[in-house]
Amino acid sequence: MTSRPAQTGALPTREKIDSKFKWTLENLYSSDREWEEDYNVVERMIGEIAGFRGTLGNSGEQMLRWLHFADDMNIITGRLGNYAFRRYDENTANTHYQGMMDRVMSQHARTSAATSWVVPEILSIPRDTVETFIRDTEGLEVYAHHLDEIIRMQEHTLTPSEEELLALSLEAMAGPSNVFSMFNDADIRFGTITGEDGGEIEVTKGRYIQLQESHDRRVREDAYRALYSQYGTWKNTLSAMLSGQVKKEMFFARARKYSDTRTMALYEDNIPEAVYDNVVRTVNENLAPLQRSVRLRKEILGLDAVRPWDLYVPLASEANIYFPWEEAVETVREAMQVLGPAYSRDLSIGLTEGWIDVYENQGKTSGAYSAWTYGAHPFVLMNYTNTLKDVFTLAHEMGHAMHSYYTWKNQPPVYGGYTIFCAEVASTCNEMLLVEHMLKTRKDRDLQLQLLFHFIDTIRGTVYNQALFAEFEQFMHRSAERGTPLTVDLLSEKMTELYARYLGSDFGMDPLYAMNWARIPHFYRSFYVFQYATGLSAAVAIARNILDGKEGALEQYLNFLKSGSSKYSIDLLGDAGVDMTSSDPIAATAALMDELLDRVEDLR
Ligand SMILES: [Zn+2]
């Protein structure tokens, strides 16, 4: 820990940055020429796809030949995209790599079009024939789960001509979601407010969080009113968009013979509906820690009530605590030692041998991510500025990276990815281990408070807020399915009721805040947000078990990291020792929040 400030001044060009802080994309392709060669290989392969059409049901051998061919093509396609996108992200002003990226995307679109017959063809083969193929063909049993994922859609697949009609409707059906994103990303404007320094400042979505973190309450409220009143102005249009989206889902659910939209959304990854109900129920049974955090916020800020514009202002004093890169690496390394010697060794390789692009440079893409395709180590993009938040981002992204790395090392290509349901477990588990480690080893009071509030806010944002949205989504779809129109009043009244119930009596609701239903992009991706709550709770449960030295917990977790998508998500987590159909993981996360609040009270 040091009080050296983050770097300031003009950004360096990429050439000026020491190569030890840059990722090694040469591990994908040593030159653009090598990339071109692979690009042409895929071009040739696209031409060979048609030769498989109509043959997959002929024999197990033929099906296996196709699956191998598809694997090979996917690996090369993935690598081509990985290289072009990473090069582009190094400097988004580079038109050469922009061009390569466009070519990959267009090639990918052609591949998708050329393979669009595959799933329908497999679906047309009777299930017992596929099972016989798997039993009798050496090498095909590896694909049993993959084929099951396809075949189980048979129940909800219609006749070819009906399917054709559904496919024809897709572009028009994307209307509500396209309209919303045009409105929300391009057209809506929030006007200006007077900033902290008295100057005029335009409120944008990008600046909004920063303005909500201002210690000047007037600035926070002005920004809040600027943003929400605009959504309020368009409320009828916005409810029509959302209603259109829900009706689209209802159309597909009915056409494909699902009992309702939620069943359809959870069917694909085979997630039991009990998991969803359990998130909503268990969070509702455990609202006390959330309400306690609101009360504490009220006390620390010295308010009569916490209003919507008080929810994001930081509570810990922002003492200047900075972490140079080397110290961040060392801290993350130490925190993960509890995951055993093999993980530690592999993590060290990842941290130091060309996986990570550390610093910002002119033109580099913003944010942080871990990207990966089968057959090479992952790449982690950072824009490291020495803050505590950056150290957490590093732990988080390396969690994803290690999950990808172990999956690659242990799974065949067909299971080389992982679902959203599982993805955030590995990253959040690392964050959790980092908090625990730092709380144990760093006794500076300001830092301790920052750590505690960081984690409390994470649980509030990821478990409680998302459960609230999940409950709202459920209400919205159920209402529409019962024939109740999704009017502005219906949606706003529900939001108001939910915020009052979740945040408790120390929260002072504001009428504009009821408009929250109008601004959540995820509502255009139905029944998605509950997975944030399950992901974090699973990670908390796993990290707890490991830190408590529970027998078998570490081994189970390491196996989970090696499993990719070789089973359905719920089963993978079950193997990792977490039953997401039970209330335990979410209840334990609520209990942890309570414990963190105790620790804050002790330090105050
Ligand atoms: Zn993540």
Coordinates of C-alpha atoms and ligand atoms in Angstrom, one line a residue:
M1 CA 0.0 0.0 0.0
T2 CA 1.3 3.4 -0.9
S3 CA 0.0 6.9 -1.4
R4 CA 1.4 7.2 -4.9
P5 CA -1.4 8.6 -7.0
A6 CA -2.5 7.0 -10.2
Q7 CA -0.8 8.2 -13.4
T8 CA -2.0 11.5 -14.7
G9 CA -1.4 13.6 -17.8
A10 CA -1.7 12.6 -21.5
L11 CA -2.0 8.9 -22.3
P12 CA 1.0 7.3 -23.8
T13 CA 0.9 5.7 -27.3
R14 CA 0.9 1.9 -27.3
E15 CA 4.5 1.7 -28.5
K16 CA 5.7 3.6 -25.4
I17 CA 4.4 0.9 -23.0
D18 CA 6.8 -1.7 -21.8
S19 CA 6.1 -5.1 -23.4
K20 CA 5.9 -6.7 -20.0
F21 CA 2.7 -4.9 -19.4
K22 CA 1.2 -6.0 -22.7
W23 CA -0.5 -9.2 -23.7
T24 CA 1.2 -11.6 -26.2
L25 CA -1.2 -12.0 -29.1
E26 CA 1.7 -13.6 -31.0
N27 CA 0.6 -16.7 -29.0
L28 CA -2.5 -16.7 -31.3
Y29 CA -0.8 -15.7 -34.6
S30 CA 2.8 -14.8 -35.0
S31 CA 1.8 -12.4 -37.9
D32 CA -1.2 -11.1 -39.7
R33 CA -0.1 -13.2 -42.7
E34 CA -0.6 -16.4 -40.6
W35 CA -4.0 -15.1 -39.7
E36 CA -4.8 -14.7 -43.4
E37 CA -3.9 -18.3 -44.0
D38 CA -6.4 -19.5 -41.4
Y39 CA -9.0 -17.2 -42.8
N40 CA -8.6 -18.9 -46.1
V41 CA -8.8 -22.3 -44.4
V42 CA -12.2 -21.4 -43.0
E43 CA -13.3 -20.1 -46.5
R44 CA -12.6 -23.5 -47.9
M45 CA -14.3 -25.3 -45.0
I46 CA -17.5 -23.2 -45.6
G47 CA -17.6 -24.6 -49.0
E48 CA -17.5 -28.2 -47.6
I49 CA -20.4 -27.8 -45.3
A50 CA -23.1 -28.4 -47.8
G51 CA -21.6 -31.9 -48.5
F52 CA -22.8 -33.0 -45.0
R53 CA -26.3 -31.9 -45.5
G54 CA -28.9 -34.7 -45.4
T55 CA -26.3 -37.2 -44.2
L56 CA -26.2 -36.8 -40.4
G57 CA -28.9 -39.5 -39.9
N58 CA -27.1 -42.0 -42.1
S59 CA -24.8 -43.4 -39.4
G60 CA -23.1 -42.7 -36.2
E61 CA -19.8 -42.5 -38.0
Q62 CA -21.2 -39.8 -40.3
M63 CA -22.6 -37.8 -37.4
L64 CA -19.2 -38.1 -35.7
R65 CA -17.4 -36.9 -38.9
W66 CA -19.6 -33.9 -38.9
L67 CA -19.1 -33.1 -35.3
H68 CA -15.4 -33.3 -35.6
F69 CA -15.5 -31.1 -38.7
A70 CA -17.6 -28.5 -36.8
D71 CA -15.2 -28.6 -33.8
D72 CA -12.2 -28.0 -36.1
M73 CA -14.0 -25.1 -37.8
N74 CA -15.1 -23.5 -34.6
I75 CA -11.6 -23.6 -33.1
I76 CA -10.2 -21.8 -36.1
T77 CA -13.1 -19.3 -36.4
G78 CA -12.7 -18.5 -32.7
R79 CA -9.0 -17.9 -33.0
L80 CA -9.5 -15.6 -36.0
G81 CA -12.0 -13.6 -34.1
N82 CA -10.0 -13.6 -30.9
Y83 CA -7.0 -12.2 -32.7
A84 CA -8.8 -9.5 -34.7
F85 CA -10.9 -8.3 -31.7
R86 CA -7.9 -8.1 -29.4
R87 CA -5.8 -6.3 -31.9
Y88 CA -8.6 -3.9 -32.5
D89 CA -9.1 -3.3 -28.7
E90 CA -5.4 -2.4 -28.5
N91 CA -6.1 0.7 -30.6
T92 CA -9.7 1.2 -31.8
A93 CA -8.4 3.9 -34.2
N94 CA -6.6 1.2 -36.2
T95 CA -8.6 0.8 -39.4
H96 CA -6.5 -2.3 -40.5
Y97 CA -7.8 -4.3 -37.5
Q98 CA -11.2 -2.8 -37.8
G99 CA -11.3 -4.3 -41.3
M100 CA -10.1 -7.7 -40.1
M101 CA -12.8 -7.6 -37.4
D102 CA -15.5 -6.9 -40.0
R103 CA -14.2 -9.7 -42.2
V104 CA -14.4 -12.2 -39.3
M105 CA -17.9 -11.1 -38.5
S106 CA -19.1 -11.4 -42.1
Q107 CA -17.4 -14.8 -42.4
H108 CA -19.1 -15.9 -39.2
A109 CA -22.5 -14.8 -40.6
R110 CA -21.8 -16.9 -43.7
T111 CA -20.9 -19.9 -41.5
S112 CA -24.1 -19.5 -39.5
A113 CA -26.1 -19.3 -42.7
A114 CA -24.3 -22.3 -44.2
T115 CA -24.9 -24.4 -41.0
S116 CA -28.5 -23.3 -40.3
W117 CA -29.8 -26.7 -41.4
V118 CA -27.8 -28.7 -38.8
V119 CA -30.0 -28.4 -35.7
P120 CA -33.2 -29.0 -37.6
E121 CA -31.6 -32.0 -39.3
I122 CA -30.5 -33.5 -35.9
L123 CA -33.9 -32.7 -34.5
S124 CA -35.6 -34.7 -37.3
I125 CA -33.7 -37.9 -36.3
P126 CA -35.7 -40.0 -33.8
R127 CA -34.2 -39.9 -30.3
D128 CA -33.7 -43.6 -30.2
T129 CA -31.7 -43.6 -33.4
V130 CA -29.4 -40.9 -31.9
E131 CA -29.1 -43.0 -28.8
T132 CA -28.2 -46.1 -30.8
F133 CA -25.6 -44.0 -32.7
I134 CA -24.1 -42.9 -29.4
R135 CA -24.0 -46.4 -28.0
D136 CA -22.5 -48.0 -31.1
T137 CA -20.0 -45.4 -32.4
E138 CA -16.7 -45.1 -30.8
G139 CA -15.9 -41.5 -30.0
L140 CA -19.5 -40.3 -30.3
E141 CA -20.3 -40.8 -26.6
V142 CA -18.3 -37.6 -25.8
Y143 CA -21.0 -35.7 -27.6
A144 CA -23.9 -37.3 -25.7
H145 CA -24.6 -34.2 -23.6
H146 CA -24.3 -31.9 -26.6
L147 CA -26.7 -34.0 -28.6
D148 CA -29.1 -34.2 -25.6
E149 CA -29.1 -30.4 -25.5
I150 CA -30.3 -30.4 -29.1
I151 CA -32.6 -33.3 -28.9
R152 CA -34.5 -32.1 -25.9
M153 CA -35.8 -29.2 -28.0
Q154 CA -37.7 -31.7 -30.1
E155 CA -40.7 -31.3 -27.8
H156 CA -40.9 -27.6 -28.6
T157 CA -40.0 -27.8 -32.3
L158 CA -42.8 -27.4 -34.8
T159 CA -43.2 -28.8 -38.3
P160 CA -40.7 -27.5 -40.9
S161 CA -43.2 -25.1 -42.5
E162 CA -44.3 -23.8 -39.1
E163 CA -40.6 -23.3 -38.2
E164 CA -40.1 -21.4 -41.4
L165 CA -42.9 -19.0 -40.5
L166 CA -41.4 -18.5 -37.1
A167 CA -38.0 -17.8 -38.6
L168 CA -39.6 -15.3 -41.0
S169 CA -41.1 -13.4 -38.1
L170 CA -37.8 -13.0 -36.3
E171 CA -36.6 -9.7 -37.7
A172 CA -40.0 -8.0 -37.1
M173 CA -40.1 -9.5 -33.7
A174 CA -36.9 -7.9 -32.7
G175 CA -38.7 -4.5 -33.1
P176 CA -39.4 -3.7 -29.5
S177 CA -35.9 -4.5 -28.4
N178 CA -34.4 -2.5 -31.3
V179 CA -36.6 0.5 -30.7
F180 CA -35.7 0.5 -27.0
S181 CA -32.0 0.3 -27.6
M182 CA -32.2 3.1 -30.2
F183 CA -34.1 5.2 -27.8
N184 CA -32.0 4.4 -24.8
D185 CA -28.6 4.5 -26.4
A186 CA -29.0 7.1 -29.1
D187 CA -32.0 9.4 -28.7
I188 CA -32.8 10.1 -25.1
R189 CA -31.2 13.3 -23.6
F190 CA -31.1 14.3 -20.0
G191 CA -30.2 18.0 -20.2
T192 CA -27.7 19.8 -18.0
I193 CA -27.4 20.5 -14.3
T194 CA -25.1 22.7 -12.3
G195 CA -22.1 20.6 -11.2
E196 CA -20.2 20.6 -7.9
D197 CA -17.9 23.4 -9.0
G198 CA -20.8 25.6 -10.2
G199 CA -20.2 24.9 -13.9
E200 CA -22.9 23.5 -16.2
I201 CA -22.6 19.8 -16.9
E202 CA -24.6 17.5 -19.2
V203 CA -26.1 14.5 -17.6
T204 CA -25.3 11.4 -19.6
K205 CA -25.8 7.7 -18.7
G206 CA -22.0 7.4 -18.6
R207 CA -21.7 10.2 -16.1
Y208 CA -24.7 9.4 -14.1
I209 CA -23.1 7.0 -11.6
Q210 CA -20.2 9.4 -11.0
L211 CA -22.8 12.2 -10.3
Q212 CA -24.6 9.8 -7.9
E213 CA -21.3 9.4 -6.0
S214 CA -21.0 13.1 -5.4
H215 CA -20.8 14.2 -1.8
D216 CA -22.9 17.3 -2.8
R217 CA -26.5 16.1 -2.2
R218 CA -27.9 18.8 -4.4
V219 CA -25.8 17.6 -7.4
R220 CA -27.0 14.0 -6.8
E221 CA -30.7 15.0 -6.6
D222 CA -30.4 17.3 -9.7
A223 CA -28.8 14.5 -11.7
Y224 CA -31.4 12.0 -10.5
R225 CA -34.3 14.3 -11.5
A226 CA -32.7 15.1 -14.8
L227 CA -32.4 11.4 -15.7
Y228 CA -35.7 10.0 -14.3
S229 CA -37.9 12.9 -15.4
Q230 CA -36.8 12.2 -19.0
Y231 CA -37.9 8.6 -18.7
G232 CA -41.1 9.9 -17.2
T233 CA -41.7 12.1 -20.2
W234 CA -41.7 9.1 -22.4
K235 CA -43.5 6.8 -20.1
N236 CA -46.3 5.7 -22.4
T237 CA -43.9 5.0 -25.3
L238 CA -41.7 3.1 -23.0
S239 CA -44.5 0.9 -21.5
A240 CA -45.6 0.2 -25.1
M241 CA -42.0 -1.0 -26.0
L242 CA -41.8 -3.2 -22.9
S243 CA -45.3 -4.5 -23.5
G244 CA -44.3 -5.3 -27.1
Q245 CA -41.3 -7.3 -25.9
V246 CA -43.3 -9.3 -23.4
K247 CA -46.0 -10.1 -26.1
K248 CA -43.3 -11.2 -28.4
E249 CA -42.1 -13.7 -25.8
M250 CA -45.7 -14.8 -25.2
F251 CA -46.1 -15.4 -28.9
F252 CA -43.1 -17.7 -29.1
A253 CA -43.9 -19.5 -25.8
R254 CA -47.4 -20.2 -27.1
A255 CA -46.3 -21.2 -30.6
R256 CA -43.7 -23.6 -29.2
K257 CA -46.1 -25.0 -26.6
Y258 CA -44.4 -23.9 -23.4
S259 CA -46.8 -23.2 -20.5
D260 CA -45.4 -19.7 -20.1
T261 CA -42.6 -17.3 -21.0
R262 CA -40.5 -18.2 -17.9
T263 CA -40.6 -21.9 -18.6
M264 CA -39.4 -21.2 -22.1
A265 CA -36.5 -18.9 -20.9
L266 CA -35.3 -21.5 -18.4
Y267 CA -35.8 -24.5 -20.6
E268 CA -32.7 -24.1 -22.8
D269 CA -30.2 -24.4 -20.0
N270 CA -32.4 -26.8 -18.1
I271 CA -32.6 -24.6 -15.1
P272 CA -35.4 -25.8 -12.7
E273 CA -38.0 -23.2 -12.1
A274 CA -37.6 -23.8 -8.4
V275 CA -34.3 -22.0 -8.7
Y276 CA -36.0 -18.8 -9.8
D277 CA -38.8 -19.1 -7.2
N278 CA -36.2 -19.8 -4.6
V279 CA -34.2 -16.6 -5.4
V280 CA -37.3 -14.4 -5.0
R281 CA -38.7 -16.2 -1.9
T282 CA -35.4 -16.5 0.0
V283 CA -34.4 -12.9 -0.7
N284 CA -37.8 -11.8 0.6
E285 CA -37.3 -13.9 3.7
N286 CA -33.9 -12.2 4.3
L287 CA -34.5 -8.5 3.7
A288 CA -33.3 -7.5 7.2
P289 CA -29.6 -7.1 6.3
L290 CA -30.6 -4.9 3.3
Q291 CA -32.8 -2.7 5.4
R292 CA -30.0 -2.5 8.0
S293 CA -27.6 -1.3 5.4
V294 CA -30.1 1.4 4.4
R295 CA -30.5 2.4 8.1
L296 CA -26.7 2.6 8.5
R297 CA -26.5 4.8 5.3
K298 CA -29.1 7.1 6.8
E299 CA -27.1 7.4 10.0
I300 CA -23.7 7.9 8.4
L301 CA -25.0 10.5 6.0
G302 CA -27.1 12.2 8.8
L303 CA -30.4 12.1 6.8
D304 CA -34.0 11.9 7.8
A305 CA -34.5 9.2 5.2
V306 CA -32.4 7.7 2.4
R307 CA -33.8 9.0 -0.9
P308 CA -33.1 7.4 -4.2
W309 CA -30.3 9.9 -4.9
D310 CA -28.6 8.9 -1.7
L311 CA -28.1 5.2 -2.5
Y312 CA -24.8 5.4 -4.3
V313 CA -22.7 8.0 -2.5
P314 CA -19.7 6.2 -1.0
L315 CA -19.8 5.8 2.8
A316 CA -16.1 5.1 3.5
S317 CA -13.7 8.0 3.5
E318 CA -11.9 7.9 0.2
A319 CA -8.5 8.0 1.7
N320 CA -5.8 8.0 -0.9
I321 CA -4.9 4.3 -0.9
Y322 CA -3.2 3.2 -4.1
F323 CA -1.9 -0.2 -5.3
P324 CA 0.9 -0.2 -7.9
W325 CA 0.6 -3.0 -10.4
E326 CA 3.3 -5.3 -8.8
E327 CA 1.5 -5.0 -5.4
A328 CA -1.9 -5.8 -7.0
V329 CA -0.4 -8.9 -8.6
E330 CA 1.2 -10.0 -5.3
T331 CA -2.0 -9.4 -3.3
V332 CA -4.1 -11.4 -5.7
R333 CA -1.6 -14.2 -5.7
E334 CA -1.5 -14.3 -1.9
A335 CA -5.3 -14.2 -1.7
M336 CA -5.7 -17.2 -4.0
Q337 CA -3.2 -19.4 -2.3
V338 CA -6.0 -21.0 -0.4
L339 CA -7.0 -22.6 -3.8
G340 CA -4.0 -24.8 -3.6
P341 CA -0.6 -25.1 -5.2
A342 CA -1.7 -26.1 -8.7
Y343 CA -4.1 -23.1 -9.0
S344 CA -1.5 -20.8 -7.5
R345 CA 1.2 -21.9 -10.0
D346 CA -1.1 -21.5 -13.0
L347 CA -2.4 -18.2 -11.8
S348 CA 1.2 -17.0 -11.5
I349 CA 1.8 -17.9 -15.1
G350 CA -1.4 -16.0 -16.0
L351 CA -0.4 -12.9 -14.1
T352 CA 3.1 -12.6 -15.5
E353 CA 3.3 -14.4 -18.9
G354 CA 1.5 -12.4 -21.5
W355 CA -2.1 -12.9 -20.6
I356 CA -2.8 -9.4 -19.4
D357 CA -2.8 -6.0 -21.0
V358 CA -2.4 -3.8 -18.0
Y359 CA -2.3 -0.1 -18.8
E360 CA -4.4 2.3 -20.7
N361 CA -2.9 3.7 -23.9
Q362 CA -4.1 6.1 -26.7
G363 CA -7.0 4.4 -28.5
K364 CA -7.3 1.4 -26.2
T365 CA -10.8 0.1 -25.5
S366 CA -12.2 1.0 -22.1
G367 CA -13.2 -1.3 -19.2
A368 CA -12.0 -4.7 -18.4
Y369 CA -12.7 -8.2 -19.6
S370 CA -11.4 -11.7 -20.0
A371 CA -11.6 -13.1 -23.5
W372 CA -10.9 -16.6 -24.6
T373 CA -11.3 -19.1 -27.4
Y374 CA -10.5 -22.8 -27.3
G375 CA -6.9 -23.8 -28.0
A376 CA -5.0 -20.9 -26.5
H377 CA -4.6 -19.2 -23.1
P378 CA -7.1 -16.4 -22.1
F379 CA -6.4 -12.7 -22.6
V380 CA -7.3 -10.2 -19.9
L381 CA -7.8 -6.5 -20.8
M382 CA -7.4 -4.0 -17.9
N383 CA -7.1 -0.3 -17.7
Y384 CA -5.2 -0.3 -14.5
T385 CA -5.1 2.9 -12.5
N386 CA -3.8 1.7 -9.1
T387 CA -7.1 1.9 -7.3
L388 CA -8.6 -0.7 -4.9
K389 CA -11.4 -1.2 -7.4
D390 CA -8.8 -2.1 -10.0
V391 CA -7.3 -4.8 -7.7
F392 CA -10.8 -6.3 -7.4
T393 CA -11.2 -6.1 -11.2
L394 CA -8.0 -8.0 -11.6
A395 CA -9.1 -10.8 -9.2
H396 CA -12.5 -10.9 -11.0
E397 CA -11.1 -11.2 -14.5
M398 CA -8.5 -13.7 -13.5
G399 CA -11.3 -15.8 -12.1
H400 CA -12.9 -15.9 -15.5
A401 CA -9.5 -16.5 -17.1
M402 CA -8.6 -19.4 -14.9
H403 CA -12.1 -21.0 -15.5
S404 CA -11.5 -20.7 -19.2
Y405 CA -7.9 -22.0 -19.0
Y406 CA -8.9 -25.1 -17.0
T407 CA -11.8 -25.8 -19.2
W408 CA -9.6 -25.7 -22.3
K409 CA -7.1 -28.0 -20.6
N410 CA -9.7 -30.5 -19.5
Q411 CA -12.6 -30.5 -21.9
P412 CA -13.0 -31.3 -25.6
P413 CA -13.9 -28.3 -27.8
V414 CA -17.6 -29.0 -27.8
Y415 CA -17.7 -28.2 -24.0
G416 CA -15.1 -25.5 -24.2
G417 CA -17.5 -22.7 -23.1
Y418 CA -19.6 -22.1 -20.0
T419 CA -23.0 -20.7 -19.4
I420 CA -23.8 -17.3 -17.9
F421 CA -25.3 -19.2 -15.0
C422 CA -21.9 -20.6 -14.2
A423 CA -19.6 -17.8 -15.4
E424 CA -19.8 -15.3 -12.6
V425 CA -19.2 -18.0 -10.0
A426 CA -15.5 -18.2 -10.7
S427 CA -14.9 -14.4 -10.9
T428 CA -17.0 -13.6 -7.8
C429 CA -15.4 -16.4 -5.8
N430 CA -12.0 -14.8 -6.4
E431 CA -13.3 -11.4 -5.3
M432 CA -14.7 -13.0 -2.1
L433 CA -11.3 -14.6 -1.4
L434 CA -9.6 -11.3 -2.0
V435 CA -11.8 -9.4 0.5
E436 CA -11.3 -12.0 3.2
H437 CA -7.6 -12.0 2.6
M438 CA -7.3 -8.2 2.7
L439 CA -9.5 -7.9 5.7
K440 CA -7.2 -10.3 7.5
T441 CA -3.9 -8.8 6.4
R442 CA -4.5 -5.0 6.0
K443 CA -5.3 -3.4 9.3
D444 CA -5.6 0.2 8.1
R445 CA -9.0 1.3 9.3
D446 CA -9.9 3.4 6.2
L447 CA -9.0 0.5 3.9
Q448 CA -11.0 -2.0 6.1
L449 CA -14.0 0.2 5.8
Q450 CA -13.6 0.6 2.0
L451 CA -13.3 -3.2 1.7
L452 CA -16.4 -3.8 3.8
F453 CA -18.5 -1.3 2.0
H454 CA -17.3 -2.6 -1.4
F455 CA -18.6 -6.0 -0.5
I456 CA -21.8 -4.8 1.1
D457 CA -22.6 -2.8 -2.0
T458 CA -21.7 -5.7 -4.2
I459 CA -24.3 -7.9 -2.4
R460 CA -26.9 -5.2 -2.4
G461 CA -26.4 -4.6 -6.2
T462 CA -26.0 -8.2 -7.3
V463 CA -28.3 -10.1 -5.0
Y464 CA -31.0 -7.7 -3.7
N465 CA -31.4 -5.4 -6.6
Q466 CA -31.4 -8.2 -9.1
A467 CA -33.8 -10.2 -7.1
L468 CA -36.1 -7.2 -7.0
F469 CA -35.9 -7.0 -10.8
A470 CA -36.5 -10.7 -11.1
E471 CA -39.6 -10.4 -9.0
F472 CA -40.8 -7.5 -11.1
E473 CA -40.1 -9.3 -14.3
Q474 CA -42.1 -12.3 -13.1
F475 CA -45.0 -10.0 -12.1
M476 CA -44.9 -8.3 -15.5
H477 CA -45.0 -11.5 -17.5
R478 CA -47.6 -13.1 -15.3
S479 CA -49.8 -10.0 -15.6
A480 CA -49.6 -10.0 -19.4
E481 CA -50.2 -13.7 -19.6
R482 CA -53.4 -13.3 -17.6
G483 CA -54.5 -10.6 -20.0
T484 CA -53.8 -7.5 -17.9
P485 CA -52.5 -4.7 -20.0
L486 CA -49.0 -3.5 -19.0
T487 CA -49.9 0.1 -18.3
V488 CA -47.7 2.8 -16.9
D489 CA -49.7 2.7 -13.7
L490 CA -49.5 -1.0 -13.3
L491 CA -45.7 -1.1 -13.8
S492 CA -45.0 2.0 -11.6
E493 CA -47.2 0.8 -8.8
K494 CA -45.4 -2.5 -8.7
M495 CA -42.0 -0.8 -8.7
T496 CA -43.1 1.4 -5.8
E497 CA -44.4 -1.5 -3.8
L498 CA -41.2 -3.5 -4.4
Y499 CA -38.8 -0.7 -3.4
A500 CA -40.8 0.1 -0.2
R501 CA -40.9 -3.6 0.7
Y502 CA -37.2 -4.3 0.0
L503 CA -35.6 -1.2 1.3
G504 CA -37.8 -0.7 4.4
S505 CA -38.9 2.2 6.4
D506 CA -35.6 4.2 6.3
F507 CA -36.0 4.6 2.6
G508 CA -38.0 7.5 1.3
M509 CA -39.5 6.5 -2.1
D510 CA -39.8 9.2 -4.8
P511 CA -42.5 9.0 -7.5
L512 CA -40.0 9.3 -10.3
Y513 CA -38.1 6.3 -9.0
A514 CA -41.1 4.2 -9.9
M515 CA -39.9 4.7 -13.5
N516 CA -37.1 2.3 -13.0
W517 CA -39.0 -0.3 -15.1
A518 CA -38.5 2.0 -18.1
R519 CA -34.7 2.0 -18.1
I520 CA -33.5 -1.5 -17.6
P521 CA -32.0 -3.0 -20.8
H522 CA -32.0 -6.5 -19.3
F523 CA -35.9 -6.5 -19.3
Y524 CA -35.4 -7.0 -23.1
R525 CA -33.6 -10.2 -22.3
S526 CA -36.3 -12.0 -20.4
F527 CA -35.6 -13.8 -17.1
Y528 CA -31.9 -13.2 -17.2
V529 CA -31.1 -11.0 -14.2
F530 CA -31.9 -13.6 -11.5
Q531 CA -28.6 -15.3 -12.5
Y532 CA -26.7 -12.4 -11.0
A533 CA -28.2 -13.4 -7.7
T534 CA -27.6 -17.1 -8.1
G535 CA -24.0 -16.5 -9.3
L536 CA -22.9 -14.4 -6.4
S537 CA -24.7 -16.6 -3.8
A538 CA -23.1 -19.7 -5.3
A539 CA -19.7 -18.1 -5.2
V540 CA -20.2 -17.0 -1.6
A541 CA -21.2 -20.5 -0.6
I542 CA -18.2 -22.0 -2.3
A543 CA -15.7 -19.5 -1.0
R544 CA -17.1 -20.0 2.5
N545 CA -16.7 -23.8 2.3
I546 CA -13.1 -23.5 1.0
L547 CA -12.1 -20.9 3.7
D548 CA -13.7 -23.1 6.4
G549 CA -11.7 -26.0 5.1
K550 CA -14.8 -28.1 4.5
E551 CA -13.8 -31.5 3.4
G552 CA -13.8 -32.0 -0.3
A553 CA -14.8 -28.4 -1.0
L554 CA -11.6 -27.3 -2.7
E555 CA -11.4 -30.3 -4.9
Q556 CA -15.0 -30.0 -5.9
Y557 CA -14.5 -26.4 -6.9
L558 CA -11.4 -27.1 -8.9
N559 CA -13.3 -29.8 -10.7
F560 CA -16.1 -27.2 -11.5
L561 CA -13.5 -24.9 -13.0
K562 CA -12.4 -27.8 -15.3
S563 CA -15.9 -28.8 -16.4
G564 CA -16.8 -26.1 -19.0
S565 CA -20.2 -26.8 -20.3
S566 CA -20.0 -30.6 -20.1
K567 CA -23.2 -30.9 -18.0
Y568 CA -26.2 -28.6 -17.4
S569 CA -25.3 -25.7 -15.2
I570 CA -27.4 -26.7 -12.2
D571 CA -25.6 -30.1 -12.2
L572 CA -22.2 -28.5 -12.4
L573 CA -22.9 -26.3 -9.4
G574 CA -24.3 -29.3 -7.6
D575 CA -21.0 -31.1 -8.2
A576 CA -19.3 -28.1 -6.8
G577 CA -21.2 -28.6 -3.6
V578 CA -23.9 -25.9 -4.1
D579 CA -27.6 -26.8 -4.4
M580 CA -29.2 -23.7 -6.1
T581 CA -32.7 -25.2 -5.7
S582 CA -32.2 -24.9 -1.9
S583 CA -32.5 -21.6 0.0
D584 CA -29.1 -22.1 1.7
P585 CA -26.7 -20.2 -0.6
I586 CA -28.9 -17.1 -0.7
A587 CA -29.6 -17.2 3.0
A588 CA -25.9 -17.6 3.7
T589 CA -25.2 -14.5 1.5
A590 CA -27.7 -12.5 3.5
A591 CA -26.1 -13.7 6.7
L592 CA -22.7 -12.6 5.3
M593 CA -24.0 -9.2 4.6
D594 CA -25.2 -9.0 8.2
E595 CA -21.8 -10.0 9.4
L596 CA -20.1 -7.4 7.2
L597 CA -22.4 -4.8 8.7
D598 CA -21.4 -5.9 12.2
R599 CA -17.8 -5.4 11.2
V600 CA -18.6 -1.9 10.0
E601 CA -20.3 -1.1 13.3
D602 CA -17.3 -2.3 15.2
L603 CA -15.0 -0.1 13.2
R604 CA -17.1 3.1 13.4
Ligands
ZN1 ZN -17.5 -11.1 -14.7

